[in-house]
Backbone as ProteinMPNN parsed JSONL, in Angstrom:
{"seq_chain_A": "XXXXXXXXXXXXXXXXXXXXXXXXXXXXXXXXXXXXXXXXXXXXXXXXXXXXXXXXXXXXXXXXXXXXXXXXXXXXXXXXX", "coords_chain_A": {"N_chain_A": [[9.998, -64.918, 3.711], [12.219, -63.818, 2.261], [10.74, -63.03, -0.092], [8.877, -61.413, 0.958], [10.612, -59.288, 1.788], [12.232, -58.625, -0.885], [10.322, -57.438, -2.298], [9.259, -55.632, -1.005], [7.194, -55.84, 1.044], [4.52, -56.297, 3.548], [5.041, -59.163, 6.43], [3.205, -62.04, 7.031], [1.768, -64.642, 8.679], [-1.201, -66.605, 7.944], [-3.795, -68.811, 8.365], [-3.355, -70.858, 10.5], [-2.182, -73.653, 12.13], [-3.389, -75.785, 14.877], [-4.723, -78.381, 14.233], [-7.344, -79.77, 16.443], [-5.439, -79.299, 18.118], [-3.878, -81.306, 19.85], [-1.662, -81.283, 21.521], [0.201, -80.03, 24.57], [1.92, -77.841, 24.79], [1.956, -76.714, 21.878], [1.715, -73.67, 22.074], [3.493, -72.452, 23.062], [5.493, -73.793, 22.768], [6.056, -75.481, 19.939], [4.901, -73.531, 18.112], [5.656, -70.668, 18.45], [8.713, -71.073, 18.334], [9.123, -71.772, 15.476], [8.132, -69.108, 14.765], [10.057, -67.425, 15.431], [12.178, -64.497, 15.079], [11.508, -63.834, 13.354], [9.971, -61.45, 10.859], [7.148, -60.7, 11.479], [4.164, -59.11, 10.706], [1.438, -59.606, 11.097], [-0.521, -62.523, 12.804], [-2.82, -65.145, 12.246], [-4.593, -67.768, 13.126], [-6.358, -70.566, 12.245], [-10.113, -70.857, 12.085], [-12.073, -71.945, 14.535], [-14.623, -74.63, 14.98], [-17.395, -76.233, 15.632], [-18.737, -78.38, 14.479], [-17.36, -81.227, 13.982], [-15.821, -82.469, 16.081], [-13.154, -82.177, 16.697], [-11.899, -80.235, 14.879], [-10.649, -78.142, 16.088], [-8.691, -75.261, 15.632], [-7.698, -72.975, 17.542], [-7.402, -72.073, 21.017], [-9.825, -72.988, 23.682], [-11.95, -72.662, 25.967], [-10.624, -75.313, 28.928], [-9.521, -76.736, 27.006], [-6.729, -78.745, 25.681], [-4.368, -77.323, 25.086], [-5.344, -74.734, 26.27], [-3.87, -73.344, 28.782], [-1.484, -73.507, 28.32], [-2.28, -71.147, 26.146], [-2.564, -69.259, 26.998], [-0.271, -68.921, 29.082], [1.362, -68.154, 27.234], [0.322, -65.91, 25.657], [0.545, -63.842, 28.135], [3.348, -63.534, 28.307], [4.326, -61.912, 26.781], [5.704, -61.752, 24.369], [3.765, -61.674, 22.302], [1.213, -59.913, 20.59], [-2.146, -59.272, 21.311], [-4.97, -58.65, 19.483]], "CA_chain_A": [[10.673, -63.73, 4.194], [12.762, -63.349, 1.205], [9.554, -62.615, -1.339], [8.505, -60.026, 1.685], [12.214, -58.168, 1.487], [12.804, -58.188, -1.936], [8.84, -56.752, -3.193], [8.423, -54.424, -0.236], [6.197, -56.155, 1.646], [5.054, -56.899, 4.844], [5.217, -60.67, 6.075], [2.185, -61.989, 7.636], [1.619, -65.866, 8.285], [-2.082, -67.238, 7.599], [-4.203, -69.957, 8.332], [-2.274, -71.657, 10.887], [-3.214, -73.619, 13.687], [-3.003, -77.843, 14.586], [-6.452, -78.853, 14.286], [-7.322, -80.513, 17.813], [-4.543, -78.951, 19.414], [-3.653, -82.062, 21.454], [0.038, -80.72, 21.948], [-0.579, -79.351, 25.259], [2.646, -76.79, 24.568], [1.781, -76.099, 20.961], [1.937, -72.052, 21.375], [5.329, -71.516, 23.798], [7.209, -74.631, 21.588], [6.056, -75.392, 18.421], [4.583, -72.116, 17.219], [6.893, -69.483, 18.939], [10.108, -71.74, 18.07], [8.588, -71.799, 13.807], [7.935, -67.925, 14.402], [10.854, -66.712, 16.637], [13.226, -63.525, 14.3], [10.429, -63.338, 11.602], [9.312, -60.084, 11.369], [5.826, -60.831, 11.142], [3.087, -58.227, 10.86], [0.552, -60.286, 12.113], [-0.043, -64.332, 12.657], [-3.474, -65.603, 11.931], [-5.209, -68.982, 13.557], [-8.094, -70.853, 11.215], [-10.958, -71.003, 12.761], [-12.449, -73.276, 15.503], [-15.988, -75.359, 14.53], [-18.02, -77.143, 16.499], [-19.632, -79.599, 13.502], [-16.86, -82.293, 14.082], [-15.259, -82.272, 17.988], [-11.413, -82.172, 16.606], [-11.657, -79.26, 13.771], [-10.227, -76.485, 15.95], [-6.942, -74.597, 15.851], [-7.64, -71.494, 18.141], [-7.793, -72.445, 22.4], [-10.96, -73.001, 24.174], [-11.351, -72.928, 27.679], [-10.775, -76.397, 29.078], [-8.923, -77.613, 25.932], [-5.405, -79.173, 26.237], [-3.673, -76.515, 24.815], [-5.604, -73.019, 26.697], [-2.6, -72.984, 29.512], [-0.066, -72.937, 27.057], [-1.502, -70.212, 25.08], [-2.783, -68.022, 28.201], [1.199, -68.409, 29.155], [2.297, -67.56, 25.573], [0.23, -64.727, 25.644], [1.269, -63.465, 29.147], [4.542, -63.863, 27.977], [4.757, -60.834, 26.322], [6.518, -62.097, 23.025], [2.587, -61.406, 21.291], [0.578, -59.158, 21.042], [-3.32, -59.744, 20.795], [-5.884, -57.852, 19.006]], "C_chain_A": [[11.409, -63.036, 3.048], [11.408, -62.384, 0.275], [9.25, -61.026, -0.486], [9.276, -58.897, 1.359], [11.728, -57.602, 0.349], [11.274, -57.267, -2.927], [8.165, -55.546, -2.003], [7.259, -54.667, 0.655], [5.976, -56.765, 2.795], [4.409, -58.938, 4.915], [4.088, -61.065, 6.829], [2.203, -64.122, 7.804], [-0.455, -66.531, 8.812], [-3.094, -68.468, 7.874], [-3.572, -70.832, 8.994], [-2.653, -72.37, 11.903], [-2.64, -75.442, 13.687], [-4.307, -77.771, 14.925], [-6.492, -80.183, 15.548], [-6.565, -79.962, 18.781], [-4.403, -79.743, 20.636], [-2.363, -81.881, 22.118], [-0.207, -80.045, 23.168], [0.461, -77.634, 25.377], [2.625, -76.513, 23.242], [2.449, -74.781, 20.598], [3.283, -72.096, 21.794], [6.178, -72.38, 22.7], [7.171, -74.57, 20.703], [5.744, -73.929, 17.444], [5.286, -71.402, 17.253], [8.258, -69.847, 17.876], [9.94, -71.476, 16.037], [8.736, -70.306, 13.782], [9.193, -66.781, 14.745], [11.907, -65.879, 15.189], [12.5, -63.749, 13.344], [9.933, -61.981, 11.85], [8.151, -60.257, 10.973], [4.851, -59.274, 11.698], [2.167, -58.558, 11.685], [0.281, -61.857, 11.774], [-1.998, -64.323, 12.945], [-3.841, -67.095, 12.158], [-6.273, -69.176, 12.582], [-8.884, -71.071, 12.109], [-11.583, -72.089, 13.788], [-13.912, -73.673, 14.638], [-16.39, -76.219, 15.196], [-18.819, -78.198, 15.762], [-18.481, -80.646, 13.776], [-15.81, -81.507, 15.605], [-13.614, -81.79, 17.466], [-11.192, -81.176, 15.897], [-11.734, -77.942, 14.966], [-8.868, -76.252, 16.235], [-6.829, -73.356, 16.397], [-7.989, -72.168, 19.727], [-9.167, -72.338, 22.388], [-11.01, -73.3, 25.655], [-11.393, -74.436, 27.835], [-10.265, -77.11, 28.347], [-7.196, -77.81, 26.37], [-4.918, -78.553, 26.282], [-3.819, -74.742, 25.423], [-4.603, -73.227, 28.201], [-1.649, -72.188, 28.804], [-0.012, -71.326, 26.946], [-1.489, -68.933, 26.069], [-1.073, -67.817, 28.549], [1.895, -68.068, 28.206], [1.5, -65.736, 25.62], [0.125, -63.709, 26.913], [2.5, -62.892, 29.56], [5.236, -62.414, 27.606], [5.713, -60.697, 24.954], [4.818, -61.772, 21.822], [2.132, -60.512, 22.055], [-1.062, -59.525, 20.265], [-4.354, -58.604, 20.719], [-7.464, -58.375, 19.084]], "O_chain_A": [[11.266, -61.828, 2.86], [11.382, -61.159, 0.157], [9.332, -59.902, -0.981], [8.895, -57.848, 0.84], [11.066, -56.567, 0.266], [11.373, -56.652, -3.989], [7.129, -54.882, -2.038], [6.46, -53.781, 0.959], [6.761, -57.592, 3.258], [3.8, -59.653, 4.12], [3.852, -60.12, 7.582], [2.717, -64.765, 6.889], [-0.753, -66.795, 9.977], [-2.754, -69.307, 7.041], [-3.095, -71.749, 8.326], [-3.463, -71.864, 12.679], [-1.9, -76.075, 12.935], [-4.829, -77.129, 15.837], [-5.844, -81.23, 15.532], [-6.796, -80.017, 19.989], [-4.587, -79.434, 21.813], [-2.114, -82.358, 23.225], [-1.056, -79.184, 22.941], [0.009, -76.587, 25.841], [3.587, -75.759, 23.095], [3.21, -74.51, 19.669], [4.195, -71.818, 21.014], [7.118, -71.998, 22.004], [7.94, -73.821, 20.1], [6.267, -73.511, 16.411], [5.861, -71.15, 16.193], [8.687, -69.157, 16.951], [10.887, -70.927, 15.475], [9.442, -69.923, 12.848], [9.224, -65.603, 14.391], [12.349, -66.643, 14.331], [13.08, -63.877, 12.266], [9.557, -61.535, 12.934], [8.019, -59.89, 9.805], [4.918, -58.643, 12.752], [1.976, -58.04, 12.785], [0.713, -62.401, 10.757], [-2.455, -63.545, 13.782], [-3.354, -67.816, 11.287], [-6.977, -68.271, 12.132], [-8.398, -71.552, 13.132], [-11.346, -73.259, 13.489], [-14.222, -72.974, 13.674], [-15.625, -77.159, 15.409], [-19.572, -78.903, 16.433], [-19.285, -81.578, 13.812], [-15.356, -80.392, 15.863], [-13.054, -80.919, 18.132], [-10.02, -80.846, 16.079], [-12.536, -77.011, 14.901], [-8.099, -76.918, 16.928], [-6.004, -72.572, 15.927], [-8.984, -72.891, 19.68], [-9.789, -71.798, 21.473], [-10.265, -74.014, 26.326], [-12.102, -75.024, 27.018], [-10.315, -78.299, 28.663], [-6.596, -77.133, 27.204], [-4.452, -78.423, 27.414], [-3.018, -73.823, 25.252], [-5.569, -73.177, 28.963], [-1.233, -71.034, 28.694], [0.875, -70.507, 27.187], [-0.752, -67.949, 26.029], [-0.564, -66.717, 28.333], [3.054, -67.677, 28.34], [2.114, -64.669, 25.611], [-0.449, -62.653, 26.643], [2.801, -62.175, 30.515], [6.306, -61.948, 27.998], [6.316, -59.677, 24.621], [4.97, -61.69, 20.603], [2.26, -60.202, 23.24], [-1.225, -59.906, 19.106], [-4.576, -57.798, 21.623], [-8.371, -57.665, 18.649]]}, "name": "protein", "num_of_chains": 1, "seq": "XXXXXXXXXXXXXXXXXXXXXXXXXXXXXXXXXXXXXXXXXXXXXXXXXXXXXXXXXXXXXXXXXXXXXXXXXXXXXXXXX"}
Protein backbone atom coordinates (compact mmCIF):
# COMPACT_ATOMS: atom_id res chain seq x y z
CA UNK A 1 0.00 0.00 0.00
CA UNK A 2 2.74 2.26 0.91
CA UNK A 3 4.87 1.62 -2.60
CA UNK A 4 1.16 2.26 -4.27
CA UNK A 5 0.81 5.89 -2.29
CA UNK A 6 4.06 7.09 -2.47
CA UNK A 7 4.74 6.23 -6.73
CA UNK A 8 1.19 7.05 -7.76
CA UNK A 9 -0.07 3.94 -8.27
CA UNK A 10 -2.88 1.89 -8.17
CA UNK A 11 -2.84 -1.25 -5.75
CA UNK A 12 -3.94 -4.42 -7.20
CA UNK A 13 -3.32 -7.92 -5.43
CA UNK A 14 -2.28 -10.95 -7.84
CA UNK A 15 -2.14 -14.47 -7.95
CA UNK A 16 -3.99 -15.32 -4.96
CA UNK A 17 -6.02 -18.10 -4.11
CA UNK A 18 -5.52 -21.48 -1.47
CA UNK A 19 -4.96 -24.18 -3.79
CA UNK A 20 -7.79 -26.87 -2.91
CA UNK A 21 -9.76 -24.46 -1.18
CA UNK A 22 -10.69 -26.88 1.64
CA UNK A 23 -11.54 -23.83 4.02
CA UNK A 24 -15.12 -23.96 3.42
CA UNK A 25 -15.24 -19.94 4.52
CA UNK A 26 -12.05 -18.98 2.74
CA UNK A 27 -13.74 -15.86 0.75
CA UNK A 28 -16.16 -14.10 3.70
CA UNK A 29 -13.04 -14.87 6.49
CA UNK A 30 -9.81 -15.32 5.35
CA UNK A 31 -9.74 -13.33 2.13
CA UNK A 32 -12.18 -10.39 2.92
CA UNK A 33 -10.59 -10.06 6.60
CA UNK A 34 -6.56 -9.90 4.56
CA UNK A 35 -8.37 -7.42 2.04
CA UNK A 36 -10.83 -5.36 4.20
CA UNK A 37 -9.60 -0.93 3.95
CA UNK A 38 -7.15 -1.72 1.04
CA UNK A 39 -7.98 0.23 -1.69
CA UNK A 40 -7.58 -2.31 -4.17
CA UNK A 41 -8.18 -1.80 -7.88
CA UNK A 42 -8.74 -5.18 -8.59
CA UNK A 43 -7.98 -8.80 -6.77
CA UNK A 44 -6.93 -11.58 -9.02
CA UNK A 45 -7.41 -15.62 -8.28
CA UNK A 46 -4.64 -18.14 -10.08
CA UNK A 47 -6.09 -20.30 -12.03
CA UNK A 48 -7.98 -23.62 -11.48
CA UNK A 49 -6.44 -27.04 -13.43
CA UNK A 50 -7.77 -30.09 -13.73
CA UNK A 51 -4.17 -32.17 -14.30
CA UNK A 52 -3.81 -32.81 -10.46
CA UNK A 53 -7.50 -32.86 -8.40
CA UNK A 54 -6.17 -30.21 -5.59
CA UNK A 55 -4.42 -27.37 -7.92
CA UNK A 56 -7.35 -24.95 -7.84
CA UNK A 57 -7.81 -21.56 -6.20
CA UNK A 58 -10.99 -20.13 -8.01
CA UNK A 59 -14.72 -22.04 -6.78
CA UNK A 60 -16.26 -24.75 -8.72
CA UNK A 61 -19.61 -25.81 -8.39
CA UNK A 62 -19.82 -28.52 -5.76
CA UNK A 63 -16.43 -27.60 -4.21
CA UNK A 64 -16.17 -26.86 -0.43
CA UNK A 65 -15.65 -23.43 -0.74
CA UNK A 66 -18.57 -22.31 -3.84
CA UNK A 67 -21.21 -21.26 -0.86
CA UNK A 68 -18.86 -19.14 0.70
CA UNK A 69 -17.88 -17.36 -2.34
CA UNK A 70 -21.56 -17.19 -3.96
CA UNK A 71 -22.28 -15.43 -0.31
CA UNK A 72 -19.15 -13.23 -0.58
CA UNK A 73 -20.15 -12.24 -3.79
CA UNK A 74 -23.86 -11.55 -2.94
CA UNK A 75 -22.57 -9.67 -0.29
CA UNK A 76 -21.97 -6.78 -2.08
CA UNK A 77 -18.42 -5.91 -0.60
CA UNK A 78 -17.05 -7.20 -4.52
CA UNK A 79 -17.56 -6.55 -7.43
CA UNK A 80 -17.20 -9.19 -10.35
CA UNK A 81 -16.14 -8.75 -13.82
Amino acid sequence: RKFSESHGKILGLTETGYEGLPYETWWTEILHSAIEGFPLSYLLVWRNDDVREIHFHAPWPGGPSAQDFKEYKESGKIKLL
